[in-house]
Coordinates of N, CA and C and ligand atoms in Angstrom, one line a residue:
M1373 N -26.6 -9.7 -19.5 CA -25.3 -10.1 -19.0 C -25.2 -9.8 -17.5
P1374 N -24.8 -10.7 -16.7 CA -24.6 -10.4 -15.2 C -23.4 -9.4 -15.1
K1375 N -23.6 -8.5 -14.1 CA -22.5 -7.6 -13.8 C -21.4 -8.4 -13.0
L1376 N -20.2 -7.8 -13.0 CA -19.1 -8.5 -12.3 C -18.8 -7.6 -11.0
G1377 N -18.9 -8.3 -9.9 CA -18.4 -7.6 -8.6 C -17.1 -8.4 -8.3
V1378 N -16.0 -7.7 -8.0 CA -14.8 -8.4 -7.7 C -14.5 -8.3 -6.2
N1379 N -14.3 -9.5 -5.6 CA -14.0 -9.5 -4.2 C -12.5 -9.4 -4.0
I1380 N -12.0 -8.4 -3.4 CA -10.6 -8.1 -3.3 C -10.0 -8.5 -1.9
D1381 N -10.7 -9.3 -1.2 CA -10.2 -9.7 0.2 C -8.8 -10.3 0.1
H1382 N -8.5 -11.0 -1.0 CA -7.2 -11.7 -1.0 C -6.0 -10.8 -1.4
V1383 N -6.3 -9.6 -1.9 CA -5.3 -8.6 -2.0 C -4.8 -8.2 -0.6
A1384 N -5.8 -8.1 0.3 CA -5.4 -7.8 1.7 C -4.8 -9.0 2.4
T1385 N -5.2 -10.2 2.0 CA -4.6 -11.4 2.6 C -3.1 -11.4 2.3
L1386 N -2.7 -11.0 1.1 CA -1.3 -11.0 0.7 C -0.5 -9.9 1.5
R1387 N -1.2 -8.7 1.6 CA -0.6 -7.6 2.4 C -0.4 -8.0 3.8
Q1388 N -1.4 -8.7 4.4 CA -1.3 -9.0 5.8 C -0.2 -10.1 6.1
A1389 N 0.0 -10.9 5.1 CA 1.1 -11.9 5.2 C 2.4 -11.3 5.5
R1390 N 2.7 -10.1 5.1 CA 3.9 -9.4 5.4 C 3.8 -8.2 6.3
Y1391 N 2.7 -7.5 6.2 CA 2.6 -6.2 6.9 C 1.5 -6.1 8.0
L1392 N 1.3 -7.3 8.6 CA 0.3 -7.4 9.7 C 0.8 -6.3 10.8
G1393 N -0.1 -5.4 11.1 CA 0.2 -4.4 12.2 C 1.2 -3.3 11.7
L1394 N 1.5 -3.3 10.4 CA 2.4 -2.3 9.8 C 1.8 -1.6 8.6
L1395 N 0.5 -1.3 8.7 CA -0.1 -0.8 7.5 C 0.4 0.6 7.2
D1396 N 1.0 1.3 8.1 CA 1.5 2.6 7.8 C 2.9 2.6 7.3
S1397 N 3.5 1.4 7.2 CA 4.9 1.3 6.7 C 4.9 1.8 5.3
P1398 N 6.0 2.6 4.9 CA 6.0 3.1 3.5 C 6.2 1.9 2.5
N1399 N 6.6 0.8 3.0 CA 6.8 -0.4 2.1 C 5.5 -1.2 1.9
C1400 N 4.5 -0.9 2.7 CA 3.3 -1.7 2.7 C 2.7 -1.9 1.4
E1401 N 2.4 -3.1 0.9 CA 1.8 -3.5 -0.3 C 1.3 -4.9 -0.3
P1402 N 0.4 -5.3 -1.2 CA -0.3 -4.5 -2.2 C -1.4 -3.7 -1.6
H1403 N -1.8 -2.6 -2.3 CA -2.8 -1.7 -1.8 C -4.2 -2.0 -2.3
T1404 N -5.1 -2.1 -1.3 CA -6.5 -2.4 -1.7 C -7.1 -1.3 -2.6
L1405 N -6.7 -0.1 -2.4 CA -7.3 1.0 -3.2 C -6.9 0.9 -4.7
E1406 N -5.6 0.6 -4.8 CA -5.1 0.4 -6.2 C -5.7 -0.8 -6.9
A1407 N -5.9 -1.9 -6.1 CA -6.6 -3.1 -6.6 C -8.0 -2.7 -7.1
A1408 N -8.7 -2.0 -6.2 CA -10.1 -1.6 -6.6 C -10.2 -0.8 -7.8
S1409 N -9.3 0.2 -8.0 CA -9.3 1.0 -9.2 C -8.9 0.2 -10.4
A1410 N -8.0 -0.7 -10.3 CA -7.6 -1.6 -11.4 C -8.8 -2.4 -11.9
C1411 N -9.6 -2.9 -10.9 CA -10.8 -3.7 -11.2 C -11.8 -2.8 -12.0
E1412 N -12.0 -1.6 -11.5 CA -13.0 -0.7 -12.1 C -12.5 -0.3 -13.5
R1413 N -11.2 -0.1 -13.7 CA -10.8 0.3 -15.0 C -11.0 -0.8 -16.0
A1414 N -10.9 -2.1 -15.5 CA -11.1 -3.3 -16.4 C -12.5 -3.7 -16.6
G1415 N -13.5 -3.0 -16.0 CA -14.9 -3.2 -16.3 C -15.7 -3.8 -15.1
A1416 N -15.1 -4.0 -14.0 CA -15.9 -4.5 -12.8 C -16.9 -3.4 -12.5
E1417 N -18.1 -3.8 -12.1 CA -19.2 -2.9 -11.8 C -19.4 -2.8 -10.3
G1418 N -18.6 -3.4 -9.5 CA -18.7 -3.3 -8.1 C -17.4 -4.0 -7.4
I1419 N -17.2 -3.5 -6.2 CA -16.0 -4.0 -5.4 C -16.6 -4.6 -4.1
T1420 N -16.2 -5.8 -3.8 CA -16.7 -6.4 -2.6 C -15.6 -6.7 -1.6
V1421 N -15.8 -6.4 -0.3 CA -14.9 -6.8 0.7 C -15.7 -7.4 1.9
H1422 N -15.0 -8.3 2.6 CA -15.6 -8.9 3.8 C -14.8 -8.4 5.0
L1423 N -15.5 -7.6 5.8 CA -14.8 -7.2 7.1 C -15.1 -8.3 8.1
R1424 N -14.2 -9.2 8.4 CA -14.4 -10.3 9.3 C -14.1 -9.9 10.7
A1425 N -14.8 -10.5 11.7 CA -14.6 -10.2 13.1 C -13.1 -10.4 13.5
D1426 N -12.4 -11.4 12.9 CA -11.0 -11.6 13.2 C -10.1 -10.7 12.4
R1427 N -10.6 -9.9 11.5 CA -9.8 -9.0 10.7 C -8.6 -9.7 10.0
R1428 N -8.9 -10.9 9.5 CA -7.8 -11.7 9.0 C -7.2 -11.1 7.6
H1429 N -8.1 -10.4 6.9 CA -7.6 -9.8 5.7 C -8.0 -8.3 5.6
I1430 N -9.2 -8.0 5.3 CA -9.6 -6.6 5.2 C -9.6 -5.9 6.6
Q1431 N -9.1 -4.7 6.7 CA -9.1 -4.0 8.0 C -10.1 -2.8 7.9
D1432 N -10.4 -2.3 9.0 CA -11.4 -1.2 9.0 C -11.0 0.0 8.1
Q1433 N -9.7 0.3 8.2 CA -9.2 1.5 7.4 C -9.3 1.2 5.9
D1434 N -9.2 -0.1 5.5 CA -9.5 -0.4 4.0 C -10.9 0.0 3.7
V1435 N -11.8 -0.4 4.5 CA -13.2 -0.2 4.1 C -13.5 1.3 4.1
F1436 N -13.0 2.1 5.1 CA -13.3 3.5 5.0 C -12.7 4.2 3.8
R1437 N -11.4 3.8 3.5 CA -10.8 4.4 2.4 C -11.4 4.0 1.0
L1438 N -11.8 2.7 1.0 CA -12.5 2.3 -0.3 C -13.8 3.0 -0.5
R1439 N -14.5 3.3 0.6 CA -15.7 4.0 0.5 C -15.5 5.3 -0.2
N1440 N -14.4 6.0 0.1 CA -14.2 7.3 -0.5 C -13.6 7.2 -1.9
S1441 N -13.1 6.0 -2.3 CA -12.4 6.0 -3.6 C -13.1 5.2 -4.7
I1442 N -14.0 4.3 -4.3 CA -14.6 3.5 -5.3 C -15.6 4.4 -6.1
I1443 N -15.6 4.2 -7.4 CA -16.5 5.0 -8.3 C -17.7 4.1 -8.7
T1444 N -17.6 2.8 -8.5 CA -18.8 1.9 -9.0 C -19.7 1.7 -7.7
K1445 N -19.5 0.6 -7.1 CA -20.4 0.3 -5.9 C -19.6 -0.5 -4.9
L1446 N -19.7 -0.1 -3.6 CA -19.1 -0.9 -2.6 C -20.1 -1.8 -1.9
N1447 N -19.8 -3.1 -2.0 CA -20.6 -4.1 -1.4 C -19.8 -4.7 -0.2
L1448 N -20.3 -4.5 1.0 CA -19.6 -4.9 2.2 C -20.3 -6.2 2.8
E1449 N -19.5 -7.2 2.8 CA -20.0 -8.5 3.4 C -19.7 -8.4 4.9
L1450 N -20.8 -8.8 5.7 CA -20.5 -8.9 7.1 C -21.4 -9.9 7.8
G1451 N -20.8 -10.4 8.9 CA -21.6 -11.3 9.8 C -22.5 -10.4 10.6
N1452 N -23.6 -11.0 11.1 CA -24.6 -10.2 11.9 C -24.2 -10.1 13.3
T1453 N -23.1 -9.2 13.6 CA -22.8 -8.9 15.0 C -22.8 -7.4 15.2
S1454 N -23.1 -7.0 16.4 CA -23.3 -5.6 16.7 C -22.1 -4.8 16.3
E1455 N -20.9 -5.3 16.6 CA -19.6 -4.5 16.4 C -19.5 -4.2 14.9
I1456 N -19.6 -5.2 14.1 CA -19.4 -5.1 12.6 C -20.6 -4.2 12.1
L1457 N -21.8 -4.4 12.6 CA -22.9 -3.6 12.1 C -22.7 -2.1 12.4
E1458 N -22.2 -1.8 13.5 CA -21.9 -0.4 13.8 C -20.9 0.2 12.9
T1459 N -19.9 -0.6 12.5 CA -18.9 -0.1 11.6 C -19.6 0.1 10.2
A1460 N -20.4 -0.8 9.8 CA -21.1 -0.7 8.5 C -21.9 0.6 8.5
L1461 N -22.5 0.9 9.6 CA -23.4 2.1 9.6 C -22.6 3.4 9.5
Q1462 N -21.3 3.3 9.9 CA -20.5 4.5 9.8 C -19.9 4.5 8.3
V1463 N -19.6 3.4 7.8 CA -19.0 3.4 6.4 C -20.0 3.8 5.4
L1464 N -21.3 3.3 5.6 CA -22.3 3.5 4.6 C -22.0 3.0 3.2
P1465 N -21.8 1.7 3.1 CA -21.5 1.1 1.7 C -22.8 1.2 0.9
D1466 N -22.7 1.0 -0.4 CA -24.0 1.0 -1.2 C -24.8 -0.2 -0.8
E1467 N -24.1 -1.3 -0.5 CA -24.9 -2.6 -0.3 C -24.2 -3.3 0.8
V1468 N -24.9 -4.0 1.6 CA -24.4 -5.0 2.6 C -24.9 -6.3 2.2
C1469 N -24.0 -7.3 2.2 CA -24.4 -8.7 2.0 C -24.2 -9.4 3.4
L1470 N -25.2 -9.8 4.0 CA -25.1 -10.5 5.3 C -24.7 -12.0 5.1
V1471 N -23.7 -12.4 5.7 CA -23.1 -13.7 5.5 C -23.0 -14.4 6.9
P1472 N -22.9 -15.8 6.9 CA -22.6 -16.4 8.2 C -21.1 -16.4 8.4
E1473 N -20.7 -16.4 9.6 CA -19.2 -16.3 9.8 C -18.8 -17.1 11.0
S1474 N -17.8 -17.9 10.9 CA -17.3 -18.6 12.1 C -15.8 -18.5 12.0
R1475 N -15.1 -18.4 13.2 CA -13.7 -18.1 13.2 C -12.8 -19.2 12.6
Q1476 N -13.3 -20.4 12.7 CA -12.5 -21.5 12.3 C -12.5 -21.7 10.8
E1477 N -13.5 -21.2 10.1 CA -13.5 -21.5 8.7 C -12.4 -20.8 7.9
V1478 N -12.0 -21.4 6.8 CA -11.0 -20.8 5.9 C -11.7 -19.7 5.0
T1479 N -12.9 -20.0 4.6 CA -13.7 -19.0 3.9 C -15.1 -19.2 4.2
T1480 N -16.1 -18.4 3.8 CA -17.5 -18.5 4.2 C -18.0 -19.9 3.8
E1481 N -18.4 -20.6 4.8 CA -18.9 -22.0 4.5 C -20.4 -22.0 4.6
G1482 N -21.1 -22.4 3.6 CA -22.6 -22.5 3.7 C -23.2 -21.1 3.6
G1483 N -24.5 -21.1 3.5 CA -25.2 -19.9 3.4 C -25.8 -19.5 4.8
L1484 N -26.3 -18.3 4.9 CA -26.9 -17.8 6.1 C -28.2 -18.6 6.4
D1485 N -28.5 -19.0 7.6 CA -29.7 -19.6 7.9 C -30.7 -18.6 8.3
V1486 N -31.4 -18.1 7.3 CA -32.3 -16.9 7.5 C -33.6 -17.4 8.2
V1487 N -34.0 -18.7 8.0 CA -35.2 -19.2 8.7 C -34.9 -19.2 10.2
K1488 N -33.8 -19.7 10.6 CA -33.5 -19.9 12.0 C -33.2 -18.5 12.7
N1489 N -32.6 -17.6 11.9 CA -32.1 -16.3 12.6 C -33.0 -15.1 12.2
A1490 N -34.2 -15.4 11.7 CA -35.1 -14.3 11.2 C -35.2 -13.2 12.2
K1491 N -35.4 -13.5 13.5 CA -35.7 -12.4 14.4 C -34.5 -11.4 14.5
N1492 N -33.3 -12.0 14.7 CA -32.1 -11.1 14.8 C -31.8 -10.4 13.5
L1493 N -32.0 -11.1 12.4 CA -31.8 -10.5 11.1 C -32.7 -9.3 10.8
R1494 N -34.0 -9.5 11.2 CA -34.9 -8.4 10.9 C -34.5 -7.1 11.4
K1495 N -34.0 -7.0 12.7 CA -33.5 -5.8 13.2 C -32.3 -5.2 12.4
T1496 N -31.4 -6.1 12.0 CA -30.3 -5.6 11.3 C -30.7 -5.1 9.9
V1497 N -31.6 -5.8 9.3 CA -32.1 -5.3 7.9 C -32.7 -4.0 8.1
E1498 N -33.5 -3.8 9.1 CA -34.2 -2.5 9.3 C -33.2 -1.4 9.5
R1499 N -32.2 -1.6 10.4 CA -31.2 -0.6 10.6 C -30.4 -0.2 9.4
L1500 N -30.0 -1.2 8.6 CA -29.2 -0.9 7.4 C -30.1 -0.2 6.4
Q1501 N -31.3 -0.6 6.2 CA -32.2 0.0 5.2 C -32.5 1.4 5.7
A1502 N -32.7 1.6 7.0 CA -33.0 3.0 7.4 C -31.8 4.0 7.1
A1503 N -30.6 3.4 7.0 CA -29.4 4.2 6.7 C -29.2 4.3 5.2
G1504 N -30.2 3.8 4.4 CA -30.1 3.9 3.0 C -29.2 2.9 2.3
I1505 N -28.9 1.8 3.0 CA -28.1 0.7 2.5 C -28.9 -0.4 1.9
R1506 N -28.7 -0.9 0.7 CA -29.4 -2.0 0.1 C -28.9 -3.3 0.8
V1507 N -29.8 -4.2 1.1 CA -29.4 -5.4 1.9 C -29.6 -6.6 1.0
S1508 N -28.5 -7.5 1.0 CA -28.6 -8.8 0.4 C -28.2 -9.8 1.4
M1509 N -28.6 -11.0 1.1 CA -28.3 -12.1 2.0 C -27.7 -13.3 1.2
F1510 N -26.6 -13.8 1.8 CA -25.9 -14.9 1.1 C -26.5 -16.2 1.6
I1511 N -27.2 -16.9 0.7 CA -28.0 -18.1 1.1 C -27.8 -19.3 0.2
E1512 N -28.1 -20.4 0.7 CA -28.1 -21.6 -0.1 C -29.2 -21.5 -1.1
P1513 N -29.1 -22.2 -2.2 CA -30.2 -22.1 -3.2 C -31.4 -23.0 -2.8
M1514 N -32.0 -22.6 -1.7 CA -33.1 -23.4 -1.1 C -34.4 -22.6 -1.0
G1515 N -35.5 -23.2 -1.3 CA -36.8 -22.4 -1.3 C -37.1 -21.7 0.0
E1516 N -36.9 -22.5 1.1 CA -37.3 -21.9 2.4 C -36.4 -20.7 2.8
Q1517 N -35.2 -20.7 2.4 CA -34.3 -19.6 2.7 C -34.7 -18.4 1.8
I1518 N -35.0 -18.6 0.6 CA -35.4 -17.5 -0.3 C -36.7 -16.8 0.2
V1519 N -37.7 -17.7 0.6 CA -38.9 -17.1 1.1 C -38.7 -16.3 2.4
A1520 N -37.8 -16.9 3.2 CA -37.6 -16.2 4.5 C -36.9 -14.8 4.3
A1521 N -35.9 -14.8 3.3 CA -35.2 -13.6 3.0 C -36.2 -12.5 2.4
A1522 N -37.1 -13.0 1.5 CA -38.1 -12.1 0.9 C -39.0 -11.5 2.0
D1523 N -39.4 -12.4 3.0 CA -40.3 -12.0 4.1 C -39.7 -10.9 4.9
L1524 N -38.3 -10.9 5.0 CA -37.6 -9.9 5.8 C -37.5 -8.6 5.1
G1525 N -37.9 -8.6 3.8 CA -37.9 -7.3 3.1 C -36.5 -7.0 2.5
T1526 N -35.6 -8.0 2.4 CA -34.3 -7.7 1.8 C -34.5 -7.4 0.3
E1527 N -33.6 -6.6 -0.3 CA -33.8 -6.3 -1.7 C -33.2 -7.3 -2.6
A1528 N -32.1 -8.1 -2.1 CA -31.4 -9.0 -2.9 C -31.0 -10.2 -2.2
V1529 N -30.7 -11.3 -2.9 CA -30.1 -12.5 -2.3 C -28.8 -12.8 -3.2
E1530 N -27.8 -13.4 -2.6 CA -26.7 -13.9 -3.3 C -26.8 -15.4 -3.1
L1531 N -27.0 -16.2 -4.2 CA -27.1 -17.6 -4.1 C -25.7 -18.2 -4.0
H1532 N -25.5 -19.1 -3.1 CA -24.2 -19.7 -2.8 C -24.0 -20.8 -3.9
T1533 N -22.9 -20.5 -4.7 CA -22.6 -21.4 -5.8 C -21.5 -22.4 -5.5
G1534 N -21.1 -22.5 -4.2 CA -20.0 -23.4 -3.8 C -20.3 -24.9 -4.1
A1535 N -21.5 -25.3 -3.8 CA -21.8 -26.7 -4.0 C -21.7 -27.1 -5.5
Y1536 N -22.2 -26.1 -6.3 CA -22.1 -26.3 -7.8 C -20.6 -26.3 -8.2
A1537 N -19.8 -25.3 -7.7 CA -18.4 -25.2 -8.1 C -17.6 -26.4 -7.7
N1538 N -17.9 -27.0 -6.6 CA -17.1 -28.1 -6.0 C -17.7 -29.5 -6.4
A1539 N -18.8 -29.5 -7.1 CA -19.4 -30.8 -7.4 C -18.6 -31.6 -8.4
T1540 N -18.6 -32.9 -8.2 CA -17.9 -33.8 -9.1 C -18.8 -33.8 -10.4
P1541 N -18.3 -34.2 -11.6 CA -19.0 -34.0 -12.8 C -20.4 -34.7 -12.8
E1542 N -20.5 -35.8 -12.1 CA -21.8 -36.5 -12.0 C -22.9 -35.7 -11.3
F1543 N -22.5 -34.8 -10.4 CA -23.5 -34.1 -9.6 C -23.7 -32.6 -10.0
R1544 N -22.8 -32.2 -11.0 CA -22.8 -30.8 -11.4 C -24.2 -30.4 -12.0
E1545 N -24.8 -31.2 -12.8 CA -26.1 -30.9 -13.4 C -27.2 -30.7 -12.3
D1546 N -27.1 -31.6 -11.3 CA -28.1 -31.5 -10.2 C -27.9 -30.1 -9.5
E1547 N -26.7 -29.8 -9.3 CA -26.5 -28.5 -8.5 C -26.9 -27.3 -9.4
L1548 N -26.6 -27.4 -10.7 CA -27.1 -26.3 -11.6 C -28.6 -26.2 -11.6
E1549 N -29.3 -27.4 -11.5 CA -30.7 -27.4 -11.5 C -31.2 -26.7 -10.2
R1550 N -30.6 -27.0 -9.1 CA -31.0 -26.3 -7.8 C -30.8 -24.8 -8.0
L1551 N -29.7 -24.4 -8.6 CA -29.5 -23.0 -8.8 C -30.6 -22.4 -9.7
R1552 N -30.9 -23.1 -10.7 CA -31.9 -22.6 -11.7 C -33.3 -22.4 -11.0
A1553 N -33.7 -23.4 -10.2 CA -35.0 -23.4 -9.6 C -35.0 -22.2 -8.5
A1554 N -33.8 -22.1 -7.8 CA -33.7 -21.0 -6.8 C -33.8 -19.7 -7.4
Q1555 N -33.1 -19.5 -8.5 CA -33.0 -18.3 -9.3 C -34.4 -17.8 -9.7
K1556 N -35.2 -18.8 -10.2 CA -36.5 -18.6 -10.7 C -37.4 -18.1 -9.5
L1557 N -37.3 -18.9 -8.4 CA -38.2 -18.5 -7.2 C -37.8 -17.1 -6.7
A1558 N -36.6 -16.9 -6.6 CA -36.1 -15.6 -6.0 C -36.6 -14.4 -6.9
T1559 N -36.5 -14.6 -8.2 CA -37.0 -13.6 -9.2 C -38.5 -13.4 -9.0
E1560 N -39.2 -14.5 -8.9 CA -40.7 -14.4 -8.7 C -41.0 -13.7 -7.4
K1561 N -40.2 -13.8 -6.4 CA -40.4 -13.1 -5.2 C -40.0 -11.6 -5.2
G1562 N -39.5 -11.2 -6.4 CA -39.2 -9.8 -6.6 C -37.8 -9.4 -6.1
L1563 N -37.0 -10.4 -5.9 CA -35.6 -10.2 -5.4 C -34.6 -10.0 -6.5
I1564 N -33.6 -9.1 -6.3 CA -32.5 -9.1 -7.2 C -31.6 -10.3 -6.9
V1565 N -31.2 -11.0 -7.9 CA -30.6 -12.3 -7.6 C -29.1 -12.3 -8.1
N1566 N -28.2 -12.4 -7.2 CA -26.8 -12.5 -7.4 C -26.3 -13.9 -7.1
A1567 N -25.0 -14.1 -7.5 CA -24.4 -15.5 -7.2 C -23.0 -15.3 -6.8
G1568 N -22.5 -16.2 -6.0 CA -21.1 -16.1 -5.7 C -20.6 -17.3 -4.9
H1569 N -19.3 -17.5 -4.9 CA -18.5 -18.5 -4.2 C -18.0 -19.6 -5.2
G1570 N -16.7 -19.6 -5.3 CA -16.1 -20.7 -6.1 C -16.3 -20.5 -7.6
I1571 N -16.8 -19.4 -8.1 CA -16.9 -19.2 -9.5 C -15.5 -19.0 -10.1
N1572 N -15.2 -19.7 -11.2 CA -14.0 -19.5 -11.9 C -14.2 -19.4 -13.4
Y1573 N -13.1 -19.3 -14.1 CA -13.1 -19.0 -15.6 C -13.7 -20.2 -16.4
D1574 N -13.8 -21.3 -15.7 CA -14.3 -22.5 -16.4 C -15.8 -22.7 -16.0
N1575 N -16.1 -22.8 -14.7 CA -17.5 -23.1 -14.3 C -18.5 -22.0 -14.5
V1576 N -18.0 -20.8 -14.8 CA -18.9 -19.7 -15.0 C -19.7 -19.9 -16.2
R1577 N -19.2 -20.6 -17.2 CA -19.9 -20.8 -18.5 C -21.3 -21.4 -18.3
A1578 N -21.4 -22.5 -17.5 CA -22.7 -23.2 -17.4 C -23.6 -22.3 -16.6
L1579 N -23.1 -21.5 -15.6 CA -23.9 -20.7 -14.8 C -24.6 -19.6 -15.7
L1580 N -23.9 -19.2 -16.8 CA -24.5 -18.2 -17.7 C -25.6 -18.8 -18.5
G1581 N -25.8 -20.1 -18.5 CA -26.9 -20.7 -19.2 C -28.2 -20.4 -18.4
I1582 N -28.1 -20.0 -17.2 CA -29.3 -19.6 -16.4 C -29.5 -18.1 -16.6
K1583 N -30.6 -17.7 -17.1 CA -30.8 -16.3 -17.3 C -31.3 -15.5 -16.1
G1584 N -31.1 -14.3 -16.1 CA -31.7 -13.4 -15.0 C -30.8 -13.1 -13.9
W1585 N -29.5 -13.5 -13.9 CA -28.6 -13.1 -12.8 C -28.4 -11.6 -12.9
N1586 N -28.3 -10.9 -11.7 CA -27.9 -9.5 -11.7 C -26.4 -9.4 -11.7
E1587 N -25.8 -10.2 -10.8 CA -24.3 -10.0 -10.6 C -23.7 -11.2 -10.1
F1588 N -22.4 -11.4 -10.5 CA -21.6 -12.5 -9.9 C -20.5 -11.8 -9.1
N1589 N -20.3 -12.3 -7.9 CA -19.3 -11.9 -7.0 C -18.1 -12.9 -7.0
I1590 N -17.0 -12.5 -7.5 CA -15.9 -13.4 -7.7 C -14.6 -12.9 -7.1
G1591 N -13.9 -13.7 -6.4 CA -12.7 -13.2 -5.7 C -11.5 -14.1 -6.1
H1592 N -11.5 -15.3 -5.5 CA -10.3 -16.1 -5.5 C -9.7 -16.4 -6.9
S1593 N -10.6 -16.8 -7.8 CA -10.1 -17.1 -9.1 C -9.5 -15.9 -9.9
I1594 N -10.1 -14.8 -9.6 CA -9.6 -13.6 -10.3 C -8.2 -13.1 -9.7
V1595 N -8.1 -13.1 -8.4 CA -6.9 -12.7 -7.8 C -5.8 -13.7 -8.1
S1596 N -6.1 -15.0 -8.2 CA -5.1 -16.0 -8.5 C -4.6 -15.8 -9.9
R1597 N -5.5 -15.6 -10.9 CA -5.1 -15.3 -12.3 C -4.2 -14.1 -12.4
A1598 N -4.6 -13.1 -11.5 CA -3.9 -11.8 -11.5 C -2.4 -12.0 -11.3
L1599 N -2.0 -13.0 -10.6 CA -0.6 -13.3 -10.3 C 0.2 -13.5 -11.6
F1600 N -0.5 -14.0 -12.6 CA 0.2 -14.4 -13.8 C 0.0 -13.4 -14.9
V1601 N -1.2 -12.7 -15.0 CA -1.5 -11.8 -16.1 C -1.8 -10.4 -15.6
G1602 N -1.7 -10.1 -14.4 CA -2.1 -8.8 -13.9 C -3.5 -8.7 -13.6
L1603 N -3.9 -7.8 -12.6 CA -5.3 -7.8 -12.1 C -6.2 -7.2 -13.2
E1604 N -5.8 -6.2 -13.9 CA -6.7 -5.6 -15.0 C -7.0 -6.7 -16.0
N1605 N -6.0 -7.4 -16.5 CA -6.2 -8.5 -17.5 C -7.1 -9.6 -16.9
A1606 N -6.9 -10.0 -15.7 CA -7.7 -11.0 -15.1 C -9.2 -10.6 -15.0
V1607 N -9.4 -9.4 -14.7 CA -10.8 -8.9 -14.6 C -11.4 -8.8 -16.0
R1608 N -10.6 -8.2 -16.9 CA -11.0 -8.1 -18.3 C -11.4 -9.5 -18.9
D1609 N -10.6 -10.5 -18.6 CA -10.9 -11.9 -19.1 C -12.3 -12.3 -18.6
M1610 N -12.5 -12.1 -17.3 CA -13.8 -12.5 -16.7 C -15.0 -11.7 -17.3
V1611 N -14.8 -10.4 -17.5 CA -15.9 -9.6 -18.1 C -16.2 -10.1 -19.5
R1612 N -15.1 -10.4 -20.2 CA -15.3 -11.0 -21.6 C -16.2 -12.2 -21.6
L1613 N -15.9 -13.1 -20.6 CA -16.7 -14.4 -20.5 C -18.2 -14.0 -20.2
L1614 N -18.4 -13.1 -19.3 CA -19.7 -12.7 -19.0 C -20.5 -12.2 -20.2
K1615 N -19.8 -11.5 -21.0 CA -20.4 -10.9 -22.2 C -20.7 -11.9 -23.3
E1616 N -20.0 -13.0 -23.3 CA -20.2 -14.0 -24.4 C -21.6 -14.5 -24.5
Ligands
LIG2560 N1 -19.7 -14.1 -2.1 C1 -19.6 -14.3 -0.8 C2 -20.8 -14.0 0.1 C3 -18.4 -14.7 -0.2 O1 -18.3 -14.9 1.1 C4 -17.3 -15.0 -1.0 C5 -16.0 -15.4 -0.4 O2 -15.4 -14.4 0.4 C6 -17.4 -14.7 -2.4 C7 -18.6 -14.3 -2.9 C8 -16.3 -14.9 -3.4 O3 -15.9 -16.2 -3.4 P1 -14.6 -16.7 -4.2 O4 -13.5 -16.0 -3.5 O5 -14.7 -18.2 -4.1 O6 -14.8 -16.2 -5.6

């Protein structure tokens, strides 16, 4: 059964909508620490946050405080820039997932181009690993990206499931097949294989037909369901599906 990592960025999105620049206000809510511990109580085995260069949701203080309070695993997503890298090296998360990032995007679009950016990524991977941080890369389910990530000595990859999640019914099976082939290749390369982006309570079922996943990182669908059933129940519902 894949583990569940919950991405709580959108808890911070809701907070920032009202308390931008007012994080020390006594009324400030919802709290990322409370969200993380609710997820952990409900069976999540990791908490993921993305510290974006524009700080649109998660702030530096969230990450430092989460580091001290999380009892499972902190996975920090970051773009490969020196400013964010220095912060990661101070926070010392259990794992870093390197992602592509552009200011205009609504959410992470596409995977990291490891082939094209191998030189810059190599230095970052080395620095993170020297600090004892496990490194993952968020990549498209493509053979050349998997081989390039393995060549850089990264421990894990997270396969981008967005194309599968957004595919019309006629293309869904093709996208699943791409994920299946990529999962197999990455496993053969000795990588830990995670998946994420656009996974919800419906499309997760077919993904589970592919064996060998280590972890699913899921954010938007869980936080959305939490509005109606509460965060612990939303996480529990997903954990139940993963166990089926
Ligand atoms: N994995 C990565 C690398 C991401 O960038 C995101 C989105 O922030 C997720 C997983 C979670 O995606 P979603 O919010 O669609 O579940």
